[in-house]
Coordinates of C-alpha atoms in Angstrom, one line a residue:
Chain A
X1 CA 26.4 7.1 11.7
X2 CA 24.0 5.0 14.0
X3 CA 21.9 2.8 12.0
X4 CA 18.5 2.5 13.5
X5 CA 15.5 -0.1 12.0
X6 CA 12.5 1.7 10.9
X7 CA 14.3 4.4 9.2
X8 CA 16.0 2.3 6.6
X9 CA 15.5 4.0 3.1
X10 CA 15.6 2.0 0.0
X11 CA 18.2 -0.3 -0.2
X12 CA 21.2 0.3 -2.9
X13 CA 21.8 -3.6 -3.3
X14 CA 19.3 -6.9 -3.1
X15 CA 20.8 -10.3 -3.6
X16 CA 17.8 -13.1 -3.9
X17 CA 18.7 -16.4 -4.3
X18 CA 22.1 -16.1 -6.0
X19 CA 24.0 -19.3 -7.2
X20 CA 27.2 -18.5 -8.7
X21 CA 29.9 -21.0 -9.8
X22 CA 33.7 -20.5 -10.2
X23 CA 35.1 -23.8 -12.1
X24 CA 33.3 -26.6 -11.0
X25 CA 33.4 -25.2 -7.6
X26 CA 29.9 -23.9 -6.2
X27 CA 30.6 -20.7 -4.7
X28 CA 27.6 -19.1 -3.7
X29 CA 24.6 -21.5 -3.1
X30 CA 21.2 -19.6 -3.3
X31 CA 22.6 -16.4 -1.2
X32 CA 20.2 -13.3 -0.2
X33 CA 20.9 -10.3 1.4
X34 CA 20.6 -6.9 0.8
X35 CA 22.4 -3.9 1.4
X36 CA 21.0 -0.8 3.0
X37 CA 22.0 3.0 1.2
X38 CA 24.3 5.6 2.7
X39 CA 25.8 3.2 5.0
X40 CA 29.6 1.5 5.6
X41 CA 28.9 -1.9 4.8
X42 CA 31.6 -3.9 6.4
X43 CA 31.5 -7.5 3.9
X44 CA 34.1 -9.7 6.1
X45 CA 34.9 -13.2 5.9
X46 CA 38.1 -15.5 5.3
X47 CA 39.6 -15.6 2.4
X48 CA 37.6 -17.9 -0.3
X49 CA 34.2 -17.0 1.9
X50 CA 32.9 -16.1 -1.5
X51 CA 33.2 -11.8 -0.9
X52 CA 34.8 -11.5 -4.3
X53 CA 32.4 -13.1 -6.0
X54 CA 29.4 -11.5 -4.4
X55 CA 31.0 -7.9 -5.7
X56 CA 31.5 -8.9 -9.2
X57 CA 27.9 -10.1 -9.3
X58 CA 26.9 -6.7 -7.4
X59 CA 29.3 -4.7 -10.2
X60 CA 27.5 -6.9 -13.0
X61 CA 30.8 -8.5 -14.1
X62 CA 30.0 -11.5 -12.9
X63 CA 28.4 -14.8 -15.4
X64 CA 25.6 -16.1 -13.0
X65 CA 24.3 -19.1 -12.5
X66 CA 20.9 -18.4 -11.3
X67 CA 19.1 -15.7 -9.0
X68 CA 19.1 -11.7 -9.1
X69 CA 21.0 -9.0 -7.9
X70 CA 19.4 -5.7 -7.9
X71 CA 21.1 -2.5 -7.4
X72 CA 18.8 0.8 -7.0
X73 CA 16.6 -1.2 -8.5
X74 CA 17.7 -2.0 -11.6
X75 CA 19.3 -5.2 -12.8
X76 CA 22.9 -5.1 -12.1
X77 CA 25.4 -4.7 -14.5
X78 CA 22.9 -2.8 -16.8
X79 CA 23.8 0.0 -18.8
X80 CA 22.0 3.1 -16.5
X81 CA 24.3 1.8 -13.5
X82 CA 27.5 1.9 -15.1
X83 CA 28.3 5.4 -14.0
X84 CA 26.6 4.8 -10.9
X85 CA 28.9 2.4 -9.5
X86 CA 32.6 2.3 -8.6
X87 CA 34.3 -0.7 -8.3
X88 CA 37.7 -1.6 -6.6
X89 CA 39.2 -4.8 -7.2
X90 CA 41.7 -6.2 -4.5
X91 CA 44.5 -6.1 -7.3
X92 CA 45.0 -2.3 -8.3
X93 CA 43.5 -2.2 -11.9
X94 CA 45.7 0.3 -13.6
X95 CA 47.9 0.8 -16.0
X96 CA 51.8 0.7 -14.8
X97 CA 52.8 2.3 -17.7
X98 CA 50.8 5.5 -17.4
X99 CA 51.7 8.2 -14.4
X100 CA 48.9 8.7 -11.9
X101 CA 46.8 11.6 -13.4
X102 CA 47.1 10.0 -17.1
X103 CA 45.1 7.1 -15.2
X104 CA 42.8 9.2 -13.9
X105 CA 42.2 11.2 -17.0
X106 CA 41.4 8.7 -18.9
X107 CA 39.2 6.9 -17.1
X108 CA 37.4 10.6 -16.4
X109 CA 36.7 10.4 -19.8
X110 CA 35.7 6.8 -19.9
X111 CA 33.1 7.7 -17.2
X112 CA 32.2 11.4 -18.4
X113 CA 33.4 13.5 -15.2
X114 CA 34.8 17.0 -15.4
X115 CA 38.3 18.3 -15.8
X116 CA 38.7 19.1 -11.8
X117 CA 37.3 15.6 -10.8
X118 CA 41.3 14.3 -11.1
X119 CA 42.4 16.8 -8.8
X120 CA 39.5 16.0 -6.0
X121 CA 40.2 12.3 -6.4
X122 CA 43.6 13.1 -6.4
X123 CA 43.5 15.0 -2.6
X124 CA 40.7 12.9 -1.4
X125 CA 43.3 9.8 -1.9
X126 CA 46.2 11.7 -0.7
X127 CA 48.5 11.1 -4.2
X128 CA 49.3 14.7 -5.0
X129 CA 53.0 14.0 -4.4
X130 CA 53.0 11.0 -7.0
X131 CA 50.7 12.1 -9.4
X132 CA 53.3 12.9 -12.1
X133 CA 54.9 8.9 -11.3
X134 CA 54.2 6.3 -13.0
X135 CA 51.9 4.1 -11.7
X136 CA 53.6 1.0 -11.9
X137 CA 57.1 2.8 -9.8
X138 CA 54.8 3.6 -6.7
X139 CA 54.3 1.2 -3.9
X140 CA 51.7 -1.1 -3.1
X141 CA 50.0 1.1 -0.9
X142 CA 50.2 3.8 -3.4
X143 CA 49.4 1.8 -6.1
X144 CA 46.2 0.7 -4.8
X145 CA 45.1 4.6 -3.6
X146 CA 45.7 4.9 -7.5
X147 CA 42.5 2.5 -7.7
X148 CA 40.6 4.2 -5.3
X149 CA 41.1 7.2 -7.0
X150 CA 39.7 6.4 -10.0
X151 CA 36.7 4.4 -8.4
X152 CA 35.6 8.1 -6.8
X153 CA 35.8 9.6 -10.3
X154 CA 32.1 10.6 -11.0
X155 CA 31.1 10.6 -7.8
X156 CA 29.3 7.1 -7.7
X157 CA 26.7 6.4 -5.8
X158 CA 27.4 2.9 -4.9
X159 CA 30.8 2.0 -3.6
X160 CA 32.6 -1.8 -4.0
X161 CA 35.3 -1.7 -3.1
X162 CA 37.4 -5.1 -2.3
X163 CA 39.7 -5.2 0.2
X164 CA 41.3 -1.5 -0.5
X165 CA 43.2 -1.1 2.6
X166 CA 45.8 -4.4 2.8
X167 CA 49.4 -3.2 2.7
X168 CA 48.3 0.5 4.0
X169 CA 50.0 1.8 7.0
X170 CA 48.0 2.8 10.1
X171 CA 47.4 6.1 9.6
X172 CA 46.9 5.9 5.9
X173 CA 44.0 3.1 6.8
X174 CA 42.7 5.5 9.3
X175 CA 42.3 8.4 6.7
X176 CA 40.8 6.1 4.5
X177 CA 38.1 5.1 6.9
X178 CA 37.4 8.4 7.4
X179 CA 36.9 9.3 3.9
X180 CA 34.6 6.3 3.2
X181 CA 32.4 8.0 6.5
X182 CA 32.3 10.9 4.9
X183 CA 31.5 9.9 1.3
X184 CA 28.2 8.1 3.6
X185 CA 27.6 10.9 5.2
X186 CA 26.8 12.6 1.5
X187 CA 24.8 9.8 0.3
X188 CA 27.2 7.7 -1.0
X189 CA 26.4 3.8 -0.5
X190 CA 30.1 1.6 0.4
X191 CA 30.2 -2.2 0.4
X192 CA 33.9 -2.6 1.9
X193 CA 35.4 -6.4 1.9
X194 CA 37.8 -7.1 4.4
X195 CA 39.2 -10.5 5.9
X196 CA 40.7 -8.6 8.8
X197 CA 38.9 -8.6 11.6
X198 CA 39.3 -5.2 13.3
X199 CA 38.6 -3.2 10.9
X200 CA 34.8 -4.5 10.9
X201 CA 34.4 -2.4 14.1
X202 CA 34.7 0.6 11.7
X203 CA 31.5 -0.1 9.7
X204 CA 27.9 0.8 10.0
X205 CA 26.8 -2.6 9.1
X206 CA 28.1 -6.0 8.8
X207 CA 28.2 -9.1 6.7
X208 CA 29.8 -11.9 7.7
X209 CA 30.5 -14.6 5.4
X210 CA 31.5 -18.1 5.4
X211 CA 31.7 -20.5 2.8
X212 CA 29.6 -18.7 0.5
X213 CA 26.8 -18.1 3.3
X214 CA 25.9 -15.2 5.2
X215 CA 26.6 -15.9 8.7
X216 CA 25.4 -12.8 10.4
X217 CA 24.0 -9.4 9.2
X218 CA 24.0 -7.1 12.0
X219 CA 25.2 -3.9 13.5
X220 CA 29.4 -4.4 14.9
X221 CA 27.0 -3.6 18.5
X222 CA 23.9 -6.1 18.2
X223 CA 26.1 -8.5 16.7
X224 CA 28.7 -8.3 19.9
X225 CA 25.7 -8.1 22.0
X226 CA 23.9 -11.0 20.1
X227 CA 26.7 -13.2 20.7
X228 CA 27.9 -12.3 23.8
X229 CA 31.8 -11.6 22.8
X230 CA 34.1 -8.5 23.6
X231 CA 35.5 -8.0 19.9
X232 CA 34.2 -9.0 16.2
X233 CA 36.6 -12.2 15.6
X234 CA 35.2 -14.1 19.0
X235 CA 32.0 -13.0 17.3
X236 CA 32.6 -15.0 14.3
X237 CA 34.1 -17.4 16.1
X238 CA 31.0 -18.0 18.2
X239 CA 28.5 -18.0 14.9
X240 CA 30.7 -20.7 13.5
X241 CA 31.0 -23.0 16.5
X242 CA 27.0 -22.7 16.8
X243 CA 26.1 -23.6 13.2
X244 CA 28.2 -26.6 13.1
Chain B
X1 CA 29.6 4.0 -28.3
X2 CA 31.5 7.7 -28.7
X3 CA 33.9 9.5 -30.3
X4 CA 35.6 10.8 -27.4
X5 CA 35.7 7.5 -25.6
X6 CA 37.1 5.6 -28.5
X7 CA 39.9 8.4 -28.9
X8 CA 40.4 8.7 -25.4
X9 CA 40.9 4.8 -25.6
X10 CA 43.0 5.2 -28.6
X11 CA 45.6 7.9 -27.0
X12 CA 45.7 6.3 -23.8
X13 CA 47.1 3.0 -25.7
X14 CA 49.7 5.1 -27.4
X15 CA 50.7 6.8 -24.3
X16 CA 51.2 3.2 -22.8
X17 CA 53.3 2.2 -25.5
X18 CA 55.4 6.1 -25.8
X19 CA 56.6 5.1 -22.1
X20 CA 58.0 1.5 -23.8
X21 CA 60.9 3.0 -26.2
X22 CA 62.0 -0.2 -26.3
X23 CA 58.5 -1.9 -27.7
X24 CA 58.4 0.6 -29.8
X25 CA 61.7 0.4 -31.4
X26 CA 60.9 -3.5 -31.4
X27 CA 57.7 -3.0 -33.4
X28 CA 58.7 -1.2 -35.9
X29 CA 61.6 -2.7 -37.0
X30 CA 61.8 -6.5 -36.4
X31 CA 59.5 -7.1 -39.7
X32 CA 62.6 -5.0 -41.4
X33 CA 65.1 -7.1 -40.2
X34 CA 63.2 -10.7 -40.3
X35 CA 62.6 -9.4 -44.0
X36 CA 66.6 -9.0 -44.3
X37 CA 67.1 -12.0 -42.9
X38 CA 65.3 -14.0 -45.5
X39 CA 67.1 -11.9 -48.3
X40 CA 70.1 -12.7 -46.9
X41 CA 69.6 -16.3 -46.6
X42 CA 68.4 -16.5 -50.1
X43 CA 70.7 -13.9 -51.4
X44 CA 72.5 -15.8 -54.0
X45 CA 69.3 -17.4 -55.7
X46 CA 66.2 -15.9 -57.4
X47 CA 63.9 -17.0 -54.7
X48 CA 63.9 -13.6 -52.9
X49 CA 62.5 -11.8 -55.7
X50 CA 59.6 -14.1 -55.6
X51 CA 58.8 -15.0 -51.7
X52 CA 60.2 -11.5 -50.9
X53 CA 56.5 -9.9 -51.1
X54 CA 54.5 -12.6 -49.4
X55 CA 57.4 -11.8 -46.9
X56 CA 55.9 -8.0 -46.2
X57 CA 53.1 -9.5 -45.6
X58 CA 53.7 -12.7 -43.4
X59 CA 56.3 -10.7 -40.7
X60 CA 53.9 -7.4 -39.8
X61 CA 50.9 -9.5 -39.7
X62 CA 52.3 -11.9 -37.1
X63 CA 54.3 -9.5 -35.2
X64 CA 51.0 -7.1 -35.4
X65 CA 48.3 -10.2 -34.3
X66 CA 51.0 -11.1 -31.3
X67 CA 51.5 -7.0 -29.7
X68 CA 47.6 -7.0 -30.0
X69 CA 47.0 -9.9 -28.3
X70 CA 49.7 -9.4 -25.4
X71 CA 48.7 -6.2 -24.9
X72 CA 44.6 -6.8 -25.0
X73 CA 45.7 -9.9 -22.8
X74 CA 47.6 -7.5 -20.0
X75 CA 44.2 -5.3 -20.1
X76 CA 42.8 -8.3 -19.4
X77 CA 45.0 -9.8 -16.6
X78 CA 45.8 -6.7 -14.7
X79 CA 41.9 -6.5 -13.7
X80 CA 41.7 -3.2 -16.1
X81 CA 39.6 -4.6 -18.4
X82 CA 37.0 -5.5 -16.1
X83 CA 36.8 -2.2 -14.8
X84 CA 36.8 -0.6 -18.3
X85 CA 33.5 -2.9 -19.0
X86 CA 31.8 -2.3 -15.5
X87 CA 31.7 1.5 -16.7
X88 CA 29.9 3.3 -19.7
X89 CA 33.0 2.4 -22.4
X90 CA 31.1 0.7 -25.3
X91 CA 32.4 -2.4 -26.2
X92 CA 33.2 -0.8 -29.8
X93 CA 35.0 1.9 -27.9
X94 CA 37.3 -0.3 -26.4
X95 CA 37.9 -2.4 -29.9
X96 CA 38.5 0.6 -32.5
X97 CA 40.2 2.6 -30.1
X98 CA 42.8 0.1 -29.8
X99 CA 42.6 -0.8 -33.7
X100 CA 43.1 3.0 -34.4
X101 CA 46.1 2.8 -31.5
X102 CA 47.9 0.0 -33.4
X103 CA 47.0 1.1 -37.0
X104 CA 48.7 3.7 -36.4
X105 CA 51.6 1.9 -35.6
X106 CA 50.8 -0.8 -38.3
X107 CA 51.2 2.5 -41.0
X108 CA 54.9 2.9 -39.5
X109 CA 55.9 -0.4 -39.3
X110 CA 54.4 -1.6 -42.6
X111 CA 55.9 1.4 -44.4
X112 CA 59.4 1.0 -43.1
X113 CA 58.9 -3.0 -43.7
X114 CA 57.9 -2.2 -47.9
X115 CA 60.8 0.4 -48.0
X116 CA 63.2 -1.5 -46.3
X117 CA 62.6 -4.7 -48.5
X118 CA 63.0 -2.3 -52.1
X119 CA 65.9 -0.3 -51.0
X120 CA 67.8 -2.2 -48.8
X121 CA 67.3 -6.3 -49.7
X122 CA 66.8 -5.1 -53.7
X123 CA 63.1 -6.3 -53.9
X124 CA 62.0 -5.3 -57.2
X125 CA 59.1 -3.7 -57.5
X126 CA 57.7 -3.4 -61.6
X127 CA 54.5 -2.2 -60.2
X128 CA 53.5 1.2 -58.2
X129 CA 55.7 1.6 -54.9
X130 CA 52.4 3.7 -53.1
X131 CA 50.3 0.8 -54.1
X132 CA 52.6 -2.0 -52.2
X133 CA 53.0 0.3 -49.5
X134 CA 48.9 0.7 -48.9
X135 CA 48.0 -3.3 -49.1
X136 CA 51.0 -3.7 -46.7
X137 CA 49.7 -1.5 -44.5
X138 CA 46.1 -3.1 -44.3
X139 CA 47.7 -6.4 -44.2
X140 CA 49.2 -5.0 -40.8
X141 CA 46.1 -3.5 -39.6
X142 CA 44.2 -6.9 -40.5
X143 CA 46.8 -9.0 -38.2
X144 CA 45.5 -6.0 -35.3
X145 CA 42.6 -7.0 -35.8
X146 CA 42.3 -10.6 -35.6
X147 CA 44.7 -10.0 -32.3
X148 CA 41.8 -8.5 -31.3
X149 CA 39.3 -10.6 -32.2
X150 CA 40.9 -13.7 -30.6
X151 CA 41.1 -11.3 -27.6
X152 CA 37.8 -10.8 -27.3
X153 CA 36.8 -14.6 -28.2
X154 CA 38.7 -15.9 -25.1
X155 CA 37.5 -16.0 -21.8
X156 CA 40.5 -16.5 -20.1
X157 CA 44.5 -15.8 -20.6
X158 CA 45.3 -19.6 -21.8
X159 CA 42.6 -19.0 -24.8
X160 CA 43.9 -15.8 -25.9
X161 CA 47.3 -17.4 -26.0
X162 CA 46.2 -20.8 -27.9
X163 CA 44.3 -18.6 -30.9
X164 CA 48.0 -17.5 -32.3
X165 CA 49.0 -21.2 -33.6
X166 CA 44.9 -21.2 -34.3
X167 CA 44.3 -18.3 -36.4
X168 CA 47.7 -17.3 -38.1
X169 CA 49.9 -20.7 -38.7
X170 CA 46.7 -21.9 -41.2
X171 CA 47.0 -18.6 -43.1
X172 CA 51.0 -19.0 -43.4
X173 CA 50.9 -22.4 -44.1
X174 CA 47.8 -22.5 -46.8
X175 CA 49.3 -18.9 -47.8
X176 CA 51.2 -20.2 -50.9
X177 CA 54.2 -19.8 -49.6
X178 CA 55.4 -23.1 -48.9
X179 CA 53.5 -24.5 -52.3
X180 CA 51.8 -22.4 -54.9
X181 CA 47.8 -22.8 -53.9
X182 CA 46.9 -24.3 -57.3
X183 CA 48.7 -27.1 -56.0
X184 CA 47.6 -28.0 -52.6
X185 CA 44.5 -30.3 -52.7
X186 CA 41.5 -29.2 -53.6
X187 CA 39.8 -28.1 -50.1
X188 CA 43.0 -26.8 -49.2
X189 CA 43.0 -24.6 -52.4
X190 CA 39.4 -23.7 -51.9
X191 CA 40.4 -22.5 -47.8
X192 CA 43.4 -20.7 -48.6
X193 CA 42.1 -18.6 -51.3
X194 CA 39.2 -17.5 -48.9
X195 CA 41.6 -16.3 -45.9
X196 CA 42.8 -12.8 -45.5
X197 CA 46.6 -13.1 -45.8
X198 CA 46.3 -15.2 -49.2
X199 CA 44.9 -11.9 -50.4
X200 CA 47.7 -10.0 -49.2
X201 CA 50.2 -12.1 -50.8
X202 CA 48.7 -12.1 -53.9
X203 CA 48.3 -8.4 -53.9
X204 CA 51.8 -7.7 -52.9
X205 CA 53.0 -10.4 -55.2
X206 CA 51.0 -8.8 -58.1
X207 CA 52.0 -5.4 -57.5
X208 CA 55.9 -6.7 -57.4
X209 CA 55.5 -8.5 -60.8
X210 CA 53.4 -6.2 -62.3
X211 CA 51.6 -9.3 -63.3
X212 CA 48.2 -8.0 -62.9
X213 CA 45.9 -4.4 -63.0
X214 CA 46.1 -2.2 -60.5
X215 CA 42.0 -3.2 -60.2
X216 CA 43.0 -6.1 -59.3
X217 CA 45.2 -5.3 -56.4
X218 CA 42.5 -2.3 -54.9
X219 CA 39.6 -5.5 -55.7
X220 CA 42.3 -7.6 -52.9
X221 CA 42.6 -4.7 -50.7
X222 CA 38.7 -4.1 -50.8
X223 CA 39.0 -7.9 -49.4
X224 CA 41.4 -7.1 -46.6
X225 CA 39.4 -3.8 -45.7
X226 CA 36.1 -5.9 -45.3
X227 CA 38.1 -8.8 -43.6
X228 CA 39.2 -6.1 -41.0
X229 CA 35.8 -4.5 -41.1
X230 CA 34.5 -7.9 -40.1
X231 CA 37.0 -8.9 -37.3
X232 CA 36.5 -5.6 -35.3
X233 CA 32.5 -5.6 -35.7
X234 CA 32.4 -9.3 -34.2
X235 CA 35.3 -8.2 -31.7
X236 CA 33.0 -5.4 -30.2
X237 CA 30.3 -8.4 -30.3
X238 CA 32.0 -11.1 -28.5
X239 CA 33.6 -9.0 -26.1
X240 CA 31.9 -10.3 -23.0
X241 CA 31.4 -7.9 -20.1
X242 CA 30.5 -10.9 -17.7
X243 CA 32.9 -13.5 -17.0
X244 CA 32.7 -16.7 -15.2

């Protein structure tokens, strides 16, 4: 999907002036951004750029120091969104002990879906095969599609989803890409964290981040073109070297 | 809060544990075999007969508060927790389905515990068998749910760990277990009769001397019932959905 200015609906998130400290350690310092609905939003950045962080505010889980985050227009984190949003974190947050669809059941519960909703996250995330296993005897890969799975329970409207493809092999990454496409091209909103670099070429839209700071929102096109580079990391690259 | 969610909760921490035989094999009978232990030690003087009671209350308590804990504190680590609280699970869902989970367990454990103690170490029991067996079985249930409650106190892994010596060794020590309460100092006196596993001890004790009313034991397990009453309500309360 082409995103074009003017035609811009509502935006699912709005960040305005966050602070946020981990420890003693300031980790965002009065960020603002928002992010536009039905879109791939790519959020990339080295590791410790702050992406993290920025989701758990966005999911609500996050103590903050000062600033808001809005999602759909409501405070985030409040009560109405809680079915609304799926969230992914870069660890697979399961439970080892349980097989695959005893996950996803009881989350369904936990989030009110129907009964078939196990077996559509199950396909959508490929797991049929391991979906009697338990969760903590699959792979890394496997273990994290496990996540995914249960973040599409409910069908939420807003996707966070940090870092889900490290570890995944090629084609596996590819299908996933494809499947967060087509969950945009029904209306679902994605922010997707990654710190590799080539996989930013797959988004609609991009953040990039850098010690807490956004360093570019753009299109993977206008920001190439706006910087004058051939792929995404000679992008960043380029933003660095002319803010310092 | 709802039904289905806090027995959804409930059965999915008992379907954790049924995958553990091990655990479970562990749970329910190390208070049997710490409680032999002690009989043994003892098991040419009188003093089992007298510390033996305080004893089915001391070993399911602790080994109760410590399985809560660990297992609240795995929740908490493997990133599960966080995603249970950024979706609709009310806090109190979380908190009694897990107290339900383990008082379930705390009914086996505490019962084997009692009957182990009178049939196998020769505790003698002048008062009602069914009677020693229920305040056991709270006493359990209580340990569950102070595990809990430092659970949900603590904002991090270290915390959880640290309210063990904080929360239980007081109890056992001001207990009157090592020296009769009416003998401790006065402040000391005046704390230990107000915690919750001095008013399992005395109960037990009672029941095994017959040394009191049965009114008086159901006025010390009305105690423990409110002290558990207590612990989950400000559980569900403290449970923080936003962390630093």
């Amino acid at each position: 999907m082409e995103y074009s200015p003017g035609t811009e609906p509502e935006p699912a998130v709005t960040v305005s002036g966050l602070h946020v400290r981990r420890g003693s350690r300031p980790v965002l310092a009065g960020l603002s951004l928002t992010i536009p609905a039905g879109l791939v939003v790519g959020l990339i950045g080295p590791s410790g750029s702050g992406k993290t962080t920025l989701m758990r505010a966005i999911v609500g889980v996050q103590v903050l120091r000062s600033g808001t985050v809005t999602v759909f227009g409501r405070p985030a984190g409040s009560a109405a969104l809680r079915h609304r949003v799926g969230y992914v974190t870069q660890d697979a947050s399961v439970y080892d002990d349980l097989t695959v669809r005893q996950n996803l059941d009881y989350f369904r519960v936990v989030l009110g879906a129907g009964r078939k909703d196990v077996d559509r996250v199950i396909e959508a995330t490929d797991l049929g095969a391991s979906s009697a296993q338990l969760t903590g005897s699959l792979s890394g890969g496997q273990r994290s599609r496990v996540s995914l799975a249960v973040a599409l329970l409910g069908s939420p409207e807003l996707l966070v989803l940090d870092e889900p493809t490290v570890g995944l092999d090629p084609v596996l990454r590819r299908d996933l890409w494809a499947l967060f496409h087509r969950l945009a091209a029904d209306g679902t909103s994605l922010l997707v964290s990654s710190h590799v670099m080539d996989e930013a070429a797959r988004c609609d839209r991009l953040l990039l981040m850098r010690g807490g700071a956004v360093l570019a929102d753009d299109t993977p096109a206008g920001l190439l073109a706006a910087t004058g580079t051939t792929d995404i990391e000679a992008a960043f690259l380029s933003l660095i070297e002319e803010g310092s | 809060m709802t039904i289905t969610r806090t027995l959804a909760t409930a059965g999915r921490v008992l379907t954790q544990i049924r995958h553990d035989p091990r655990t479970v094999a562990l749970l329910l009978l190390v208070p049997s075999l710490l409680i032999g232990l002690v009989a043994w030690i003892f098991s040419d003087t009188e003093v089992f007969q007298s510390v033996g009671p305080a004893m089915i209350a001391l070993f399911p308590f602790i080994v109760m508060f410590l399985v809560t804990s660990i297992t609240t504190l795995r929740e908490r680590r493997t990133g599960t927790l966080e995603r249970l609280l950024s979706m609709p699970l009310g806090r109190g869902d979380l908190i009694l389905g897990y107290t339900l989970a383990f008082g379930l367990l705390a009914v086996l454990q505490s019962s084997i515990a009692a009957l182990f103690a009178v049939t196998v170490c020769g505790l003698d029991i002048a008062g009602s068998l069914g009677l020693l067996v229920a305040v056991a079985v709270a006493d359990a249930i209580l340990g569950t749910a102070l595990g809990l409650l430092a659970s949900a106190f603590a904002r991090t892994e270290f915390q959880v760990v640290q309210f063990m010596p904080l929360l239980v060794f007081p109890q056992i020590l001001l207990g009157g277990i090592f020296l009769p309460r009416d003998q401790l100092p006065e402040v000391l006196q005046a704390i230990g009769d107000a915690l919750p596993l001095s008013h399992a001890i005395d109960a037990l004790t009672a029941v095994a001397a017959e040394s009191h009313d049965d009114a008086y034991v159901l006025g010390e397990l009305l105690v423990i019932l409110a002290w558990i009453a207590g612990a989950v309500i400000l559980a569900s309360l403290t449970l923080r959905r936003r962390t630093p």
